[in-house]
Tab-separated table of C-alpha atoms in Angstrom:
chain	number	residue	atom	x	y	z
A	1	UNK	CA	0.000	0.000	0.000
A	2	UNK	CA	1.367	3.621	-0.629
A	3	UNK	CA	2.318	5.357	2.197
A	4	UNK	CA	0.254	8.461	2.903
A	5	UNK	CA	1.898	11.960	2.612
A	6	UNK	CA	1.806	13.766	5.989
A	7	UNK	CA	1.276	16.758	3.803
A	8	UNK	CA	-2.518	15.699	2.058
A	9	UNK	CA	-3.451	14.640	5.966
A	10	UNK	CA	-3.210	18.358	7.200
A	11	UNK	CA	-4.254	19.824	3.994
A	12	UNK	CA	-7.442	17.557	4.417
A	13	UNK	CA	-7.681	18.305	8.457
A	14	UNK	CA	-7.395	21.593	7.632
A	15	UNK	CA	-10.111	22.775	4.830
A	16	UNK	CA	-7.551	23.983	2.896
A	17	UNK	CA	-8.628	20.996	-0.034
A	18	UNK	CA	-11.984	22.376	-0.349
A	19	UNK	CA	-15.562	20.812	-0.541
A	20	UNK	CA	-13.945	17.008	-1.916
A	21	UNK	CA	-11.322	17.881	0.321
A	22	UNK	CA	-14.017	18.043	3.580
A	23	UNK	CA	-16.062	15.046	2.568
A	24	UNK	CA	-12.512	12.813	2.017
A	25	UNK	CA	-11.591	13.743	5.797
A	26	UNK	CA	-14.729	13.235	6.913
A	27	UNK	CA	-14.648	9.640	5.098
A	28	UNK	CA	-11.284	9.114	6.730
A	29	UNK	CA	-12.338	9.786	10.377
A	30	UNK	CA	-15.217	7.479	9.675
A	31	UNK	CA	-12.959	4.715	8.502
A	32	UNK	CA	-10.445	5.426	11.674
A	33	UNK	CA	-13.104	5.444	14.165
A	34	UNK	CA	-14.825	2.078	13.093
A	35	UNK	CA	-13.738	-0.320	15.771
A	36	UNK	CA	-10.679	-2.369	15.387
A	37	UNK	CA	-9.078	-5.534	17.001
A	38	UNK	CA	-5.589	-4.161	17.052
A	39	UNK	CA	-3.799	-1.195	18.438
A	40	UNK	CA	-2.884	1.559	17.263
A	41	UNK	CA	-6.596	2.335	15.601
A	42	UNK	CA	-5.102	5.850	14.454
A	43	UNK	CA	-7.770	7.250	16.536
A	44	UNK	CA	-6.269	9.429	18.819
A	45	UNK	CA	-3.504	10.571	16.313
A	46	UNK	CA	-6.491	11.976	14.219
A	47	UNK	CA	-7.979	13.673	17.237
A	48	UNK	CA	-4.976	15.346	17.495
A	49	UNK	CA	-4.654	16.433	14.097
A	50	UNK	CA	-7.939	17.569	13.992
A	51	UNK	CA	-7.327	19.939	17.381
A	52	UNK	CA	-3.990	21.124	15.867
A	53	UNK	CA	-3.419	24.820	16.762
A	54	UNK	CA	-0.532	25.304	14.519
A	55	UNK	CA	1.516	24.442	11.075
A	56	UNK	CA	4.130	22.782	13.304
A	57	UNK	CA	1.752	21.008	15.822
A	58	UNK	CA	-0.191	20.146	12.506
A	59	UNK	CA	3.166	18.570	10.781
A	60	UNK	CA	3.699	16.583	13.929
A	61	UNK	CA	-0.080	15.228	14.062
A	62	UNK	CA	0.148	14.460	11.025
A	63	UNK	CA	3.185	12.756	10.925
A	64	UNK	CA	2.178	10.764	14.285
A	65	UNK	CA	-1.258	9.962	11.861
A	66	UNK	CA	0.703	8.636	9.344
A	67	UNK	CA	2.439	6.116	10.998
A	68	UNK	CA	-0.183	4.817	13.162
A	69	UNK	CA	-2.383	4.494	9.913
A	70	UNK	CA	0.308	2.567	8.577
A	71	UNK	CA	0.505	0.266	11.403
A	72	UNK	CA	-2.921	-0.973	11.670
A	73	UNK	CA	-3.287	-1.758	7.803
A	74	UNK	CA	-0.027	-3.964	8.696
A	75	UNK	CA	-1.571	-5.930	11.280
A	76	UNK	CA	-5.504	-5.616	10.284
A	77	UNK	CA	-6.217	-6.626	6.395
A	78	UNK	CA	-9.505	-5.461	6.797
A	79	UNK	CA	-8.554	-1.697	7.319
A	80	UNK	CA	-5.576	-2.126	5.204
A	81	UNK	CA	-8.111	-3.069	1.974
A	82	UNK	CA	-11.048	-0.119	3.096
A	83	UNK	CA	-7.699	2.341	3.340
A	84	UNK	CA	-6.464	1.172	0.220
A	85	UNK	CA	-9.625	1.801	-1.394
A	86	UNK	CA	-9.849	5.290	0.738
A	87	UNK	CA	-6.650	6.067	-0.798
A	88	UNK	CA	-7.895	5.120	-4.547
A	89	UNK	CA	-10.984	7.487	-4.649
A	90	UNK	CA	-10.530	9.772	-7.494
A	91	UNK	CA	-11.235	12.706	-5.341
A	92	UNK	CA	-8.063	12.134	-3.650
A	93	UNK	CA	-5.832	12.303	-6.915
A	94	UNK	CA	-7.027	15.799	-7.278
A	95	UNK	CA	-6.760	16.733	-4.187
A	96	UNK	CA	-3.015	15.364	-4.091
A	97	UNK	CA	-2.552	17.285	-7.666
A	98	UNK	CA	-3.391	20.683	-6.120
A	99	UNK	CA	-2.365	20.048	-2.799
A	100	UNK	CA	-2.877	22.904	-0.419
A	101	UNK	CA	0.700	25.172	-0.989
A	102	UNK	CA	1.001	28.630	-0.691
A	103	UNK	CA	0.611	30.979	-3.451
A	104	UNK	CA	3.213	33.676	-4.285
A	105	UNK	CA	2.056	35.908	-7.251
A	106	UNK	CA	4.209	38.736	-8.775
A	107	UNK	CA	2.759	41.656	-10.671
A	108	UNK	CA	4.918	43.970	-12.474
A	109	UNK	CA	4.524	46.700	-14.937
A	110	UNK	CA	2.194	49.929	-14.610
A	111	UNK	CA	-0.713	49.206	-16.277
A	112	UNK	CA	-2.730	47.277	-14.521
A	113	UNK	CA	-6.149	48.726	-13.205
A	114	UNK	CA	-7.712	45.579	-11.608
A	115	UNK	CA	-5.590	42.388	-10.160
A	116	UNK	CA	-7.029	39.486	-8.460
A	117	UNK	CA	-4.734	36.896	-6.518
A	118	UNK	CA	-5.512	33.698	-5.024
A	119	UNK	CA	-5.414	30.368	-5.189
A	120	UNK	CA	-8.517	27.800	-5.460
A	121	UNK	CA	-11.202	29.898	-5.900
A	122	UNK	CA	-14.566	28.769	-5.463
A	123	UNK	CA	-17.819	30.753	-6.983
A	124	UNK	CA	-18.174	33.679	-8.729
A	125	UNK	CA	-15.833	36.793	-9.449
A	126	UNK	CA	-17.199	39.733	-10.108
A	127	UNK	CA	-15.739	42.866	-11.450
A	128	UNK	CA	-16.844	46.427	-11.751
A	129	UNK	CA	-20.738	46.910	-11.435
């Protein structure tokens, strides 16, 4: 089984993935929290995640997530085959195309009258009246 990135766990934890990104967390929690016959469920690693207050408590978490994730697919085939599947939903592939980065635009010149910057955007843009 691939090993998850530490890096899609907090952007999915954190709502920076957007609406597939919310409903793919929320479908990971379920999985974690079904009840297993071996320790570590994962559980409390995603707890912690989820209550991370910042990017470096979040890397941790996530990190800590990671492995314990890893650990009970080795020793429960059960979880390992609903993870793997988890891990093939085509949501995710997007999700792990964008990712959740940081965007650094640059605008140069003098004639520009209207500039819009982001990343992801979701709805409309409107400009002028």
């Amino acid at each position: 089984m691939e090993p998850m990135a530490p890096e899609l766990l907090m952007a999915l934890a954190s709502g920076t993935a957007g609406a597939a990104g919310q409903q793919l967390w929320a479908s990971l929690r379920d999985l974690v929290h079904r009840p297993s016959p071996v320790e570590p469920t994962g559980t409390p690693e995603l707890d912690a995640l989820t209550a991370a207050a910042d990017t470096a408590e979040r890397t941790a978490r996530a990190a800590d997530l990671t492995h314990a994730l890893a650990e009970r697919a080795r020793q429960d085939p059960a979880f390992a085959d609903a993870l793997g599947t988890w891990q093939r939903t085509p949501a995710l592939a997007t999700v792990r195309t964008t990712g959740s980065g940081d965007v650094h635009n640059t605008v140069s010149g003098g004639r520009q009258q209207t500039v819009i910057e982001g990343r992801d955007f979701n709805g409309d843009i409107t400009i002028g009246g």
